[in-house]
mmCIF file with all atom_site columns, C-alpha atoms in Angstrom:
data_model
loop_
_atom_site.group_PDB
_atom_site.id
_atom_site.type_symbol
_atom_site.label_atom_id
_atom_site.label_alt_id
_atom_site.label_comp_id
_atom_site.label_asym_id
_atom_site.label_entity_id
_atom_site.label_seq_id
_atom_site.pdbx_PDB_ins_code
_atom_site.Cartn_x
_atom_site.Cartn_y
_atom_site.Cartn_z
_atom_site.occupancy
_atom_site.B_iso_or_equiv
_atom_site.pdbx_formal_charge
_atom_site.auth_seq_id
_atom_site.auth_comp_id
_atom_site.auth_asym_id
_atom_site.auth_atom_id
_atom_site.pdbx_PDB_model_num
ATOM 1   C CA . GLY A 1 1   ? 154.251 97.839  -48.153 1.00 35.00 ? 1   GLY A CA 1
ATOM 2   C CA . GLU A 1 2   ? 155.436 94.302  -47.665 1.00 38.00 ? 2   GLU A CA 1
ATOM 3   C CA . SER A 1 3   ? 157.674 93.624  -44.713 1.00 46.00 ? 3   SER A CA 1
ATOM 4   C CA . VAL A 1 4   ? 159.617 90.929  -42.972 1.00 55.00 ? 4   VAL A CA 1
ATOM 5   C CA . GLY A 1 5   ? 159.609 90.906  -39.205 1.00 49.00 ? 5   GLY A CA 1
ATOM 6   C CA . LEU A 1 6   ? 161.044 88.922  -36.324 1.00 44.00 ? 6   LEU A CA 1
ATOM 7   C CA . HIS A 1 7   ? 159.150 87.703  -33.270 1.00 46.00 ? 7   HIS A CA 1
ATOM 8   C CA . LEU A 1 8   ? 161.807 88.171  -30.582 1.00 49.00 ? 8   LEU A CA 1
ATOM 9   C CA . PRO A 1 9   ? 164.355 90.939  -30.261 1.00 83.00 ? 9   PRO A CA 1
ATOM 10  C CA . THR A 1 10  ? 166.669 88.956  -27.917 1.00 92.00 ? 10  THR A CA 1
ATOM 11  C CA . LEU A 1 11  ? 167.271 85.251  -27.418 1.00 94.00 ? 11  LEU A CA 1
ATOM 12  C CA . SER A 1 12  ? 169.470 83.833  -24.637 1.00 96.00 ? 12  SER A CA 1
ATOM 13  C CA . VAL A 1 13  ? 170.697 80.277  -25.063 1.00 96.00 ? 13  VAL A CA 1
ATOM 14  C CA . GLN A 1 14  ? 172.984 78.070  -23.016 1.00 97.00 ? 14  GLN A CA 1
ATOM 15  C CA . GLU A 1 15  ? 176.219 77.165  -24.738 1.00 97.00 ? 15  GLU A CA 1
ATOM 16  C CA . GLY A 1 16  ? 175.844 73.762  -26.346 1.00 97.00 ? 16  GLY A CA 1
ATOM 17  C CA . ASP A 1 17  ? 172.064 73.963  -26.653 1.00 97.00 ? 17  ASP A CA 1
ATOM 18  C CA . ASN A 1 18  ? 170.196 74.440  -29.912 1.00 97.00 ? 18  ASN A CA 1
ATOM 19  C CA . SER A 1 19  ? 168.952 77.899  -30.887 1.00 97.00 ? 19  SER A CA 1
ATOM 20  C CA . ILE A 1 20  ? 165.793 78.632  -32.829 1.00 96.00 ? 20  ILE A CA 1
ATOM 21  C CA . ILE A 1 21  ? 165.259 82.081  -34.310 1.00 95.00 ? 21  ILE A CA 1
ATOM 22  C CA . ASN A 1 22  ? 161.904 82.862  -35.877 1.00 93.00 ? 22  ASN A CA 1
ATOM 23  C CA . CYS A 1 23  ? 160.778 85.207  -38.606 1.00 92.00 ? 23  CYS A CA 1
ATOM 24  C CA . ALA A 1 24  ? 157.404 86.113  -40.093 1.00 89.00 ? 24  ALA A CA 1
ATOM 25  C CA . TYR A 1 25  ? 156.990 87.493  -43.580 1.00 87.00 ? 25  TYR A CA 1
ATOM 26  C CA . SER A 1 26  ? 153.972 89.080  -45.194 1.00 79.00 ? 26  SER A CA 1
ATOM 27  C CA . ASN A 1 27  ? 154.540 88.765  -48.947 1.00 85.00 ? 27  ASN A CA 1
ATOM 28  C CA . SER A 1 28  ? 153.122 85.396  -49.923 1.00 85.00 ? 28  SER A CA 1
ATOM 29  C CA . ALA A 1 29  ? 154.616 85.817  -53.405 1.00 86.00 ? 29  ALA A CA 1
ATOM 30  C CA . SER A 1 30  ? 158.209 85.906  -52.130 1.00 87.00 ? 30  SER A CA 1
ATOM 31  C CA . ASP A 1 31  ? 160.373 83.244  -53.749 1.00 89.00 ? 31  ASP A CA 1
ATOM 32  C CA . TYR A 1 32  ? 163.646 83.512  -51.929 1.00 92.00 ? 32  TYR A CA 1
ATOM 33  C CA . PHE A 1 33  ? 164.670 83.977  -48.324 1.00 94.00 ? 33  PHE A CA 1
ATOM 34  C CA . ILE A 1 34  ? 168.048 84.505  -46.715 1.00 94.00 ? 34  ILE A CA 1
ATOM 35  C CA . TRP A 1 35  ? 169.367 84.433  -43.193 1.00 96.00 ? 35  TRP A CA 1
ATOM 36  C CA . TYR A 1 36  ? 172.221 86.776  -42.322 1.00 96.00 ? 36  TYR A CA 1
ATOM 37  C CA . LYS A 1 37  ? 174.410 86.994  -39.241 1.00 96.00 ? 37  LYS A CA 1
ATOM 38  C CA . GLN A 1 38  ? 175.765 90.363  -38.187 1.00 95.00 ? 38  GLN A CA 1
ATOM 39  C CA . GLU A 1 39  ? 178.468 90.675  -35.578 1.00 93.00 ? 39  GLU A CA 1
ATOM 40  C CA . SER A 1 40  ? 179.075 93.949  -33.825 1.00 87.00 ? 40  SER A CA 1
ATOM 41  C CA . GLY A 1 41  ? 180.713 96.504  -36.108 1.00 82.00 ? 41  GLY A CA 1
ATOM 42  C CA . LYS A 1 42  ? 180.616 94.257  -39.171 1.00 89.00 ? 42  LYS A CA 1
ATOM 43  C CA . GLY A 1 43  ? 178.485 93.884  -42.262 1.00 92.00 ? 43  GLY A CA 1
ATOM 44  C CA . PRO A 1 44  ? 175.877 91.108  -42.508 1.00 94.00 ? 44  PRO A CA 1
ATOM 45  C CA . GLN A 1 45  ? 177.280 87.690  -43.357 1.00 94.00 ? 45  GLN A CA 1
ATOM 46  C CA . PHE A 1 46  ? 175.320 85.167  -45.423 1.00 93.00 ? 46  PHE A CA 1
ATOM 47  C CA . ILE A 1 47  ? 174.378 82.043  -43.454 1.00 95.00 ? 47  ILE A CA 1
ATOM 48  C CA . ILE A 1 48  ? 171.877 80.074  -45.490 1.00 96.00 ? 48  ILE A CA 1
ATOM 49  C CA . ASP A 1 49  ? 169.127 80.591  -48.020 1.00 95.00 ? 49  ASP A CA 1
ATOM 50  C CA . ILE A 1 50  ? 165.990 78.792  -49.117 1.00 96.00 ? 50  ILE A CA 1
ATOM 51  C CA . ARG A 1 51  ? 163.734 78.942  -52.126 1.00 94.00 ? 51  ARG A CA 1
ATOM 52  C CA . SER A 1 52  ? 159.979 78.959  -51.838 1.00 93.00 ? 52  SER A CA 1
ATOM 53  C CA . ASN A 1 53  ? 159.697 75.499  -53.446 1.00 94.00 ? 53  ASN A CA 1
ATOM 54  C CA . MET A 1 54  ? 161.502 73.988  -50.455 1.00 96.00 ? 54  MET A CA 1
ATOM 55  C CA . ASP A 1 55  ? 160.440 73.623  -46.832 1.00 96.00 ? 55  ASP A CA 1
ATOM 56  C CA . LYS A 1 56  ? 163.790 72.730  -45.322 1.00 98.00 ? 56  LYS A CA 1
ATOM 57  C CA . ARG A 1 57  ? 167.455 73.282  -46.085 1.00 97.00 ? 57  ARG A CA 1
ATOM 58  C CA . GLN A 1 58  ? 170.455 72.251  -44.050 1.00 97.00 ? 58  GLN A CA 1
ATOM 59  C CA . GLY A 1 59  ? 173.939 73.677  -43.815 1.00 95.00 ? 59  GLY A CA 1
ATOM 60  C CA . GLN A 1 60  ? 176.779 73.178  -41.427 1.00 93.00 ? 60  GLN A CA 1
ATOM 61  C CA . ARG A 1 61  ? 175.146 73.297  -37.968 1.00 96.00 ? 61  ARG A CA 1
ATOM 62  C CA . VAL A 1 62  ? 172.289 75.393  -39.354 1.00 98.00 ? 62  VAL A CA 1
ATOM 63  C CA . THR A 1 63  ? 168.880 74.489  -40.718 1.00 98.00 ? 63  THR A CA 1
ATOM 64  C CA . VAL A 1 64  ? 166.290 76.800  -42.213 1.00 98.00 ? 64  VAL A CA 1
ATOM 65  C CA . LEU A 1 65  ? 162.621 75.830  -42.207 1.00 97.00 ? 65  LEU A CA 1
ATOM 66  C CA . LEU A 1 66  ? 160.008 77.498  -44.360 1.00 96.00 ? 66  LEU A CA 1
ATOM 67  C CA . ASN A 1 67  ? 156.292 77.238  -43.686 1.00 95.00 ? 67  ASN A CA 1
ATOM 68  C CA . LYS A 1 68  ? 154.484 78.951  -46.537 1.00 92.00 ? 68  LYS A CA 1
ATOM 69  C CA . THR A 1 69  ? 151.052 78.240  -45.087 1.00 92.00 ? 69  THR A CA 1
ATOM 70  C CA . VAL A 1 70  ? 151.655 80.565  -42.158 1.00 92.00 ? 70  VAL A CA 1
ATOM 71  C CA . LYS A 1 71  ? 154.413 82.606  -43.836 1.00 91.00 ? 71  LYS A CA 1
ATOM 72  C CA . HIS A 1 72  ? 157.006 81.705  -41.264 1.00 92.00 ? 72  HIS A CA 1
ATOM 73  C CA . LEU A 1 73  ? 160.754 81.083  -41.389 1.00 94.00 ? 73  LEU A CA 1
ATOM 74  C CA . SER A 1 74  ? 163.010 79.732  -38.712 1.00 96.00 ? 74  SER A CA 1
ATOM 75  C CA . LEU A 1 75  ? 166.742 79.347  -38.321 1.00 97.00 ? 75  LEU A CA 1
ATOM 76  C CA . GLN A 1 76  ? 167.987 76.509  -36.160 1.00 98.00 ? 76  GLN A CA 1
ATOM 77  C CA . ILE A 1 77  ? 171.562 76.519  -34.914 1.00 98.00 ? 77  ILE A CA 1
ATOM 78  C CA . ALA A 1 78  ? 172.780 73.246  -33.452 1.00 98.00 ? 78  ALA A CA 1
ATOM 79  C CA . ALA A 1 79  ? 175.142 73.108  -30.474 1.00 97.00 ? 79  ALA A CA 1
ATOM 80  C CA . THR A 1 80  ? 175.342 76.871  -30.089 1.00 97.00 ? 80  THR A CA 1
ATOM 81  C CA . GLN A 1 81  ? 178.848 78.220  -29.555 1.00 96.00 ? 81  GLN A CA 1
ATOM 82  C CA . PRO A 1 82  ? 180.122 81.551  -28.195 1.00 96.00 ? 82  PRO A CA 1
ATOM 83  C CA . GLY A 1 83  ? 181.040 82.558  -31.755 1.00 96.00 ? 83  GLY A CA 1
ATOM 84  C CA . ASP A 1 84  ? 177.368 82.389  -32.684 1.00 97.00 ? 84  ASP A CA 1
ATOM 85  C CA . SER A 1 85  ? 176.674 85.522  -30.631 1.00 96.00 ? 85  SER A CA 1
ATOM 86  C CA . ALA A 1 86  ? 175.387 88.084  -33.094 1.00 96.00 ? 86  ALA A CA 1
ATOM 87  C CA . VAL A 1 87  ? 172.238 89.663  -34.471 1.00 95.00 ? 87  VAL A CA 1
ATOM 88  C CA . TYR A 1 88  ? 170.419 87.440  -36.944 1.00 96.00 ? 88  TYR A CA 1
ATOM 89  C CA . PHE A 1 89  ? 168.286 88.854  -39.740 1.00 94.00 ? 89  PHE A CA 1
ATOM 90  C CA . CYS A 1 90  ? 165.927 87.172  -42.114 1.00 94.00 ? 90  CYS A CA 1
ATOM 91  C CA . ALA A 1 91  ? 165.408 88.858  -45.455 1.00 92.00 ? 91  ALA A CA 1
ATOM 92  C CA . GLU A 1 92  ? 163.266 88.196  -48.496 1.00 91.00 ? 92  GLU A CA 1
ATOM 93  C CA . LYS A 1 93  ? 164.081 89.148  -52.034 1.00 87.00 ? 93  LYS A CA 1
ATOM 94  C CA . ASP A 1 94  ? 161.284 90.922  -53.846 1.00 81.00 ? 94  ASP A CA 1
ATOM 95  C CA . SER A 1 95  ? 160.455 90.965  -57.540 1.00 78.00 ? 95  SER A CA 1
ATOM 96  C CA . ASN A 1 96  ? 162.934 93.822  -58.085 1.00 77.00 ? 96  ASN A CA 1
ATOM 97  C CA . TYR A 1 97  ? 165.772 91.716  -56.613 1.00 78.00 ? 97  TYR A CA 1
ATOM 98  C CA . GLN A 1 98  ? 165.835 93.910  -53.519 1.00 82.00 ? 98  GLN A CA 1
ATOM 99  C CA . LEU A 1 99  ? 166.142 92.604  -49.984 1.00 86.00 ? 99  LEU A CA 1
ATOM 100 C CA . ILE A 1 100 ? 163.451 93.389  -47.447 1.00 87.00 ? 100 ILE A CA 1
ATOM 101 C CA . TRP A 1 101 ? 164.742 93.022  -43.894 1.00 87.00 ? 101 TRP A CA 1
ATOM 102 C CA . GLY A 1 102 ? 163.361 92.484  -40.449 1.00 75.00 ? 102 GLY A CA 1
ATOM 103 C CA . ALA A 1 103 ? 164.636 94.236  -37.328 1.00 71.00 ? 103 ALA A CA 1
ATOM 104 C CA . GLY A 1 104 ? 166.794 91.326  -36.198 1.00 89.00 ? 104 GLY A CA 1
ATOM 105 C CA . THR A 1 105 ? 167.139 88.982  -33.219 1.00 93.00 ? 105 THR A CA 1
ATOM 106 C CA . LYS A 1 106 ? 170.105 89.305  -30.909 1.00 94.00 ? 106 LYS A CA 1
ATOM 107 C CA . LEU A 1 107 ? 171.428 85.899  -29.886 1.00 96.00 ? 107 LEU A CA 1
ATOM 108 C CA . ILE A 1 108 ? 173.196 85.791  -26.513 1.00 96.00 ? 108 ILE A CA 1
ATOM 109 C CA . ILE A 1 109 ? 175.151 82.723  -25.480 1.00 96.00 ? 109 ILE A CA 1
ATOM 110 C CA . LYS A 1 110 ? 175.275 81.926  -21.777 1.00 93.00 ? 110 LYS A CA 1
ATOM 111 C CA . PRO A 1 111 ? 178.396 80.059  -20.610 1.00 89.00 ? 111 PRO A CA 1
ATOM 112 C CA . GLU B 2 1   ? 185.963 87.702  -46.557 1.00 64.00 ? 1   GLU B CA 1
ATOM 113 C CA . THR B 2 2   ? 183.302 88.659  -49.089 1.00 68.00 ? 2   THR B CA 1
ATOM 114 C CA . GLY B 2 3   ? 185.469 90.609  -51.523 1.00 86.00 ? 3   GLY B CA 1
ATOM 115 C CA . VAL B 2 4   ? 183.310 93.692  -51.028 1.00 94.00 ? 4   VAL B CA 1
ATOM 116 C CA . THR B 2 5   ? 185.267 96.607  -49.611 1.00 95.00 ? 5   THR B CA 1
ATOM 117 C CA . GLN B 2 6   ? 183.993 99.940  -48.378 1.00 97.00 ? 6   GLN B CA 1
ATOM 118 C CA . SER B 2 7   ? 185.829 103.136 -47.616 1.00 97.00 ? 7   SER B CA 1
ATOM 119 C CA . PRO B 2 8   ? 186.249 104.879 -45.352 1.00 97.00 ? 8   PRO B CA 1
ATOM 120 C CA . THR B 2 9   ? 185.411 102.676 -42.360 1.00 96.00 ? 9   THR B CA 1
ATOM 121 C CA . HIS B 2 10  ? 184.600 105.597 -40.099 1.00 96.00 ? 10  HIS B CA 1
ATOM 122 C CA . LEU B 2 11  ? 183.762 109.211 -40.823 1.00 96.00 ? 11  LEU B CA 1
ATOM 123 C CA . ILE B 2 12  ? 182.701 112.256 -38.833 1.00 98.00 ? 12  ILE B CA 1
ATOM 124 C CA . LYS B 2 13  ? 180.973 115.115 -40.616 1.00 98.00 ? 13  LYS B CA 1
ATOM 125 C CA . THR B 2 14  ? 179.254 118.329 -39.601 1.00 98.00 ? 14  THR B CA 1
ATOM 126 C CA . ARG B 2 15  ? 175.577 118.955 -40.228 1.00 98.00 ? 15  ARG B CA 1
ATOM 127 C CA . GLY B 2 16  ? 175.060 120.560 -43.638 1.00 98.00 ? 16  GLY B CA 1
ATOM 128 C CA . GLN B 2 17  ? 178.187 119.050 -45.179 1.00 98.00 ? 17  GLN B CA 1
ATOM 129 C CA . GLN B 2 18  ? 178.334 116.552 -48.015 1.00 98.00 ? 18  GLN B CA 1
ATOM 130 C CA . VAL B 2 19  ? 179.822 113.058 -47.908 1.00 98.00 ? 19  VAL B CA 1
ATOM 131 C CA . THR B 2 20  ? 180.855 110.414 -50.453 1.00 98.00 ? 20  THR B CA 1
ATOM 132 C CA . LEU B 2 21  ? 181.116 106.764 -49.512 1.00 98.00 ? 21  LEU B CA 1
ATOM 133 C CA . ARG B 2 22  ? 182.741 104.185 -51.766 1.00 98.00 ? 22  ARG B CA 1
ATOM 134 C CA . CYS B 2 23  ? 182.229 100.501 -52.449 1.00 97.00 ? 23  CYS B CA 1
ATOM 135 C CA . SER B 2 24  ? 184.154 97.983  -54.518 1.00 95.00 ? 24  SER B CA 1
ATOM 136 C CA . SER B 2 25  ? 181.934 95.084  -55.479 1.00 91.00 ? 25  SER B CA 1
ATOM 137 C CA . GLN B 2 26  ? 182.828 91.416  -55.645 1.00 88.00 ? 26  GLN B CA 1
ATOM 138 C CA . SER B 2 27  ? 184.380 90.271  -58.891 1.00 85.00 ? 27  SER B CA 1
ATOM 139 C CA . GLY B 2 28  ? 181.724 89.207  -61.390 1.00 86.00 ? 28  GLY B CA 1
ATOM 140 C CA . HIS B 2 29  ? 178.854 90.983  -59.649 1.00 89.00 ? 29  HIS B CA 1
ATOM 141 C CA . ASN B 2 30  ? 176.938 93.577  -61.663 1.00 90.00 ? 30  ASN B CA 1
ATOM 142 C CA . THR B 2 31  ? 174.541 94.885  -59.028 1.00 92.00 ? 31  THR B CA 1
ATOM 143 C CA . VAL B 2 32  ? 175.263 97.088  -56.042 1.00 94.00 ? 32  VAL B CA 1
ATOM 144 C CA . SER B 2 33  ? 172.786 97.998  -53.326 1.00 94.00 ? 33  SER B CA 1
ATOM 145 C CA . TRP B 2 34  ? 173.185 100.525 -50.540 1.00 96.00 ? 34  TRP B CA 1
ATOM 146 C CA . TYR B 2 35  ? 171.590 100.301 -47.127 1.00 96.00 ? 35  TYR B CA 1
ATOM 147 C CA . GLN B 2 36  ? 171.384 102.544 -44.082 1.00 96.00 ? 36  GLN B CA 1
ATOM 148 C CA . GLN B 2 37  ? 171.423 100.808 -40.727 1.00 92.00 ? 37  GLN B CA 1
ATOM 149 C CA . ALA B 2 38  ? 170.626 102.737 -37.570 1.00 88.00 ? 38  ALA B CA 1
ATOM 150 C CA . LEU B 2 39  ? 171.840 101.331 -34.275 1.00 83.00 ? 39  LEU B CA 1
ATOM 151 C CA . GLY B 2 40  ? 169.740 98.372  -33.195 1.00 80.00 ? 40  GLY B CA 1
ATOM 152 C CA . GLN B 2 41  ? 167.744 98.302  -36.434 1.00 83.00 ? 41  GLN B CA 1
ATOM 153 C CA . GLY B 2 42  ? 167.730 96.273  -39.585 1.00 85.00 ? 42  GLY B CA 1
ATOM 154 C CA . PRO B 2 43  ? 169.196 97.659  -42.802 1.00 91.00 ? 43  PRO B CA 1
ATOM 155 C CA . GLN B 2 44  ? 166.977 100.058 -44.753 1.00 91.00 ? 44  GLN B CA 1
ATOM 156 C CA . PHE B 2 45  ? 167.228 99.931  -48.529 1.00 91.00 ? 45  PHE B CA 1
ATOM 157 C CA . ILE B 2 46  ? 168.448 103.183 -50.094 1.00 95.00 ? 46  ILE B CA 1
ATOM 158 C CA . PHE B 2 47  ? 168.867 102.278 -53.766 1.00 94.00 ? 47  PHE B CA 1
ATOM 159 C CA . GLN B 2 48  ? 170.262 99.726  -56.155 1.00 93.00 ? 48  GLN B CA 1
ATOM 160 C CA . TYR B 2 49  ? 172.396 100.068 -59.268 1.00 94.00 ? 49  TYR B CA 1
ATOM 161 C CA . TYR B 2 50  ? 172.542 97.594  -62.108 1.00 92.00 ? 50  TYR B CA 1
ATOM 162 C CA . ARG B 2 51  ? 174.950 98.154  -64.978 1.00 90.00 ? 51  ARG B CA 1
ATOM 163 C CA . GLU B 2 52  ? 175.427 101.824 -64.058 1.00 92.00 ? 52  GLU B CA 1
ATOM 164 C CA . GLU B 2 53  ? 171.711 102.616 -63.882 1.00 94.00 ? 53  GLU B CA 1
ATOM 165 C CA . GLU B 2 54  ? 169.611 103.101 -60.770 1.00 93.00 ? 54  GLU B CA 1
ATOM 166 C CA . ASN B 2 55  ? 166.922 100.417 -60.877 1.00 89.00 ? 55  ASN B CA 1
ATOM 167 C CA . GLY B 2 56  ? 165.273 100.694 -57.500 1.00 90.00 ? 56  GLY B CA 1
ATOM 168 C CA . ARG B 2 57  ? 165.022 103.184 -54.681 1.00 93.00 ? 57  ARG B CA 1
ATOM 169 C CA . GLY B 2 58  ? 163.782 103.084 -51.135 1.00 92.00 ? 58  GLY B CA 1
ATOM 170 C CA . ASN B 2 59  ? 162.124 105.827 -49.152 1.00 92.00 ? 59  ASN B CA 1
ATOM 171 C CA . PHE B 2 60  ? 165.073 108.225 -49.063 1.00 96.00 ? 60  PHE B CA 1
ATOM 172 C CA . PRO B 2 61  ? 165.120 111.891 -50.159 1.00 97.00 ? 61  PRO B CA 1
ATOM 173 C CA . PRO B 2 62  ? 166.896 113.078 -53.325 1.00 97.00 ? 62  PRO B CA 1
ATOM 174 C CA . ARG B 2 63  ? 169.871 114.329 -51.323 1.00 98.00 ? 63  ARG B CA 1
ATOM 175 C CA . PHE B 2 64  ? 170.872 110.657 -51.245 1.00 98.00 ? 64  PHE B CA 1
ATOM 176 C CA . SER B 2 65  ? 172.326 109.913 -54.652 1.00 97.00 ? 65  SER B CA 1
ATOM 177 C CA . GLY B 2 66  ? 174.646 107.368 -56.152 1.00 97.00 ? 66  GLY B CA 1
ATOM 178 C CA . LEU B 2 67  ? 176.766 106.245 -59.034 1.00 96.00 ? 67  LEU B CA 1
ATOM 179 C CA . GLN B 2 68  ? 177.945 102.943 -60.420 1.00 95.00 ? 68  GLN B CA 1
ATOM 180 C CA . PHE B 2 69  ? 181.030 102.799 -62.572 1.00 93.00 ? 69  PHE B CA 1
ATOM 181 C CA . PRO B 2 70  ? 181.868 100.520 -65.522 1.00 92.00 ? 70  PRO B CA 1
ATOM 182 C CA . ASN B 2 71  ? 183.851 98.239  -63.199 1.00 89.00 ? 71  ASN B CA 1
ATOM 183 C CA . TYR B 2 72  ? 180.669 97.993  -61.062 1.00 90.00 ? 72  TYR B CA 1
ATOM 184 C CA . SER B 2 73  ? 182.160 99.841  -58.101 1.00 93.00 ? 73  SER B CA 1
ATOM 185 C CA . SER B 2 74  ? 179.835 102.416 -56.613 1.00 96.00 ? 74  SER B CA 1
ATOM 186 C CA . GLU B 2 75  ? 179.526 105.641 -54.668 1.00 97.00 ? 75  GLU B CA 1
ATOM 187 C CA . LEU B 2 76  ? 176.884 106.896 -52.287 1.00 98.00 ? 76  LEU B CA 1
ATOM 188 C CA . ASN B 2 77  ? 176.632 110.671 -51.949 1.00 98.00 ? 77  ASN B CA 1
ATOM 189 C CA . VAL B 2 78  ? 174.676 112.433 -49.262 1.00 98.00 ? 78  VAL B CA 1
ATOM 190 C CA . ASN B 2 79  ? 174.177 116.196 -49.414 1.00 98.00 ? 79  ASN B CA 1
ATOM 191 C CA . ALA B 2 80  ? 173.098 118.585 -46.671 1.00 98.00 ? 80  ALA B CA 1
ATOM 192 C CA . LEU B 2 81  ? 173.823 116.089 -43.919 1.00 98.00 ? 81  LEU B CA 1
ATOM 193 C CA . GLU B 2 82  ? 171.420 115.894 -41.009 1.00 98.00 ? 82  GLU B CA 1
ATOM 194 C CA . LEU B 2 83  ? 171.995 114.498 -37.541 1.00 97.00 ? 83  LEU B CA 1
ATOM 195 C CA . ASP B 2 84  ? 169.641 111.596 -38.330 1.00 96.00 ? 84  ASP B CA 1
ATOM 196 C CA . ASP B 2 85  ? 171.927 110.526 -41.154 1.00 98.00 ? 85  ASP B CA 1
ATOM 197 C CA . SER B 2 86  ? 174.286 109.118 -38.534 1.00 97.00 ? 86  SER B CA 1
ATOM 198 C CA . ALA B 2 87  ? 174.297 105.381 -39.174 1.00 96.00 ? 87  ALA B CA 1
ATOM 199 C CA . LEU B 2 88  ? 176.194 102.430 -40.574 1.00 96.00 ? 88  LEU B CA 1
ATOM 200 C CA . TYR B 2 89  ? 176.070 102.493 -44.372 1.00 97.00 ? 89  TYR B CA 1
ATOM 201 C CA . LEU B 2 90  ? 176.294 99.102  -45.993 1.00 97.00 ? 90  LEU B CA 1
ATOM 202 C CA . CYS B 2 91  ? 177.068 98.192  -49.547 1.00 96.00 ? 91  CYS B CA 1
ATOM 203 C CA . ALA B 2 92  ? 176.107 94.822  -51.008 1.00 94.00 ? 92  ALA B CA 1
ATOM 204 C CA . SER B 2 93  ? 177.056 93.321  -54.327 1.00 93.00 ? 93  SER B CA 1
ATOM 205 C CA . SER B 2 94  ? 175.171 90.610  -56.132 1.00 89.00 ? 94  SER B CA 1
ATOM 206 C CA . LEU B 2 95  ? 173.971 89.361  -59.482 1.00 86.00 ? 95  LEU B CA 1
ATOM 207 C CA . GLN B 2 96  ? 170.688 90.599  -60.943 1.00 79.00 ? 96  GLN B CA 1
ATOM 208 C CA . ALA B 2 97  ? 168.791 87.414  -60.276 1.00 77.00 ? 97  ALA B CA 1
ATOM 209 C CA . VAL B 2 98  ? 166.340 86.067  -57.743 1.00 75.00 ? 98  VAL B CA 1
ATOM 210 C CA . TYR B 2 99  ? 168.176 83.085  -56.322 1.00 79.00 ? 99  TYR B CA 1
ATOM 211 C CA . THR B 2 100 ? 171.487 84.699  -55.524 1.00 82.00 ? 100 THR B CA 1
ATOM 212 C CA . GLU B 2 101 ? 172.623 86.038  -52.209 1.00 84.00 ? 101 GLU B CA 1
ATOM 213 C CA . ALA B 2 102 ? 174.082 89.487  -51.653 1.00 88.00 ? 102 ALA B CA 1
ATOM 214 C CA . PHE B 2 103 ? 177.546 89.893  -50.177 1.00 92.00 ? 103 PHE B CA 1
ATOM 215 C CA . PHE B 2 104 ? 178.143 92.803  -47.853 1.00 94.00 ? 104 PHE B CA 1
ATOM 216 C CA . GLY B 2 105 ? 181.093 94.984  -47.072 1.00 94.00 ? 105 GLY B CA 1
ATOM 217 C CA . GLN B 2 106 ? 182.060 95.861  -43.525 1.00 94.00 ? 106 GLN B CA 1
ATOM 218 C CA . GLY B 2 107 ? 180.204 99.149  -43.700 1.00 96.00 ? 107 GLY B CA 1
ATOM 219 C CA . THR B 2 108 ? 181.047 102.816 -43.182 1.00 97.00 ? 108 THR B CA 1
ATOM 220 C CA . ARG B 2 109 ? 180.143 104.283 -39.811 1.00 97.00 ? 109 ARG B CA 1
ATOM 221 C CA . LEU B 2 110 ? 179.028 107.889 -40.435 1.00 98.00 ? 110 LEU B CA 1
ATOM 222 C CA . THR B 2 111 ? 178.604 110.250 -37.515 1.00 97.00 ? 111 THR B CA 1
ATOM 223 C CA . VAL B 2 112 ? 177.039 113.659 -38.129 1.00 98.00 ? 112 VAL B CA 1
ATOM 224 C CA . VAL B 2 113 ? 177.639 116.253 -35.420 1.00 98.00 ? 113 VAL B CA 1
#
């Protein structure tokens, strides 16, 4: 079946630097992608989304880039803070409105 | 806060028992999805309910069943619990549309011993 995956299981970043988390997806027909942040012991929290007719979307300190040619998503976090430590998931919504998830990338912030 | 609440937050059950997990969806949302998340893994889709009907199911056996009520709250029932059922169970509420995000509860941590 179709799947969404992540390139790196763990990413260590110096506090204050920018973080880039990558995600590959396999369903070229997917129209909608979401990034979630999950802190330990909590449910996933919506960060930002992007539709397939866009290649970039910006939020507060976060930017999502979509490259449909190579079926790749990335999440950029500017000026990473200790509170950004979490596992980050990309997910795509399929034609049945269901989310297909990757395994996640754990972001570690070094002081 | 997302407005999605799950109960209980933690639960310990014995193998072979049955369990019911509950979810109150966000106001105005008509769709509830349930996910199982093993430690260190991404959420795995169990099933989805839209207006009290199941309208999608992942690769889970029939002993995983659910209900959605007229107020769009939902239950997840698991019969004949197995050790591998130990996981975080997440509920998400949303609208039945493509370009809408899902809001998650804090999850129920189920431990089967």
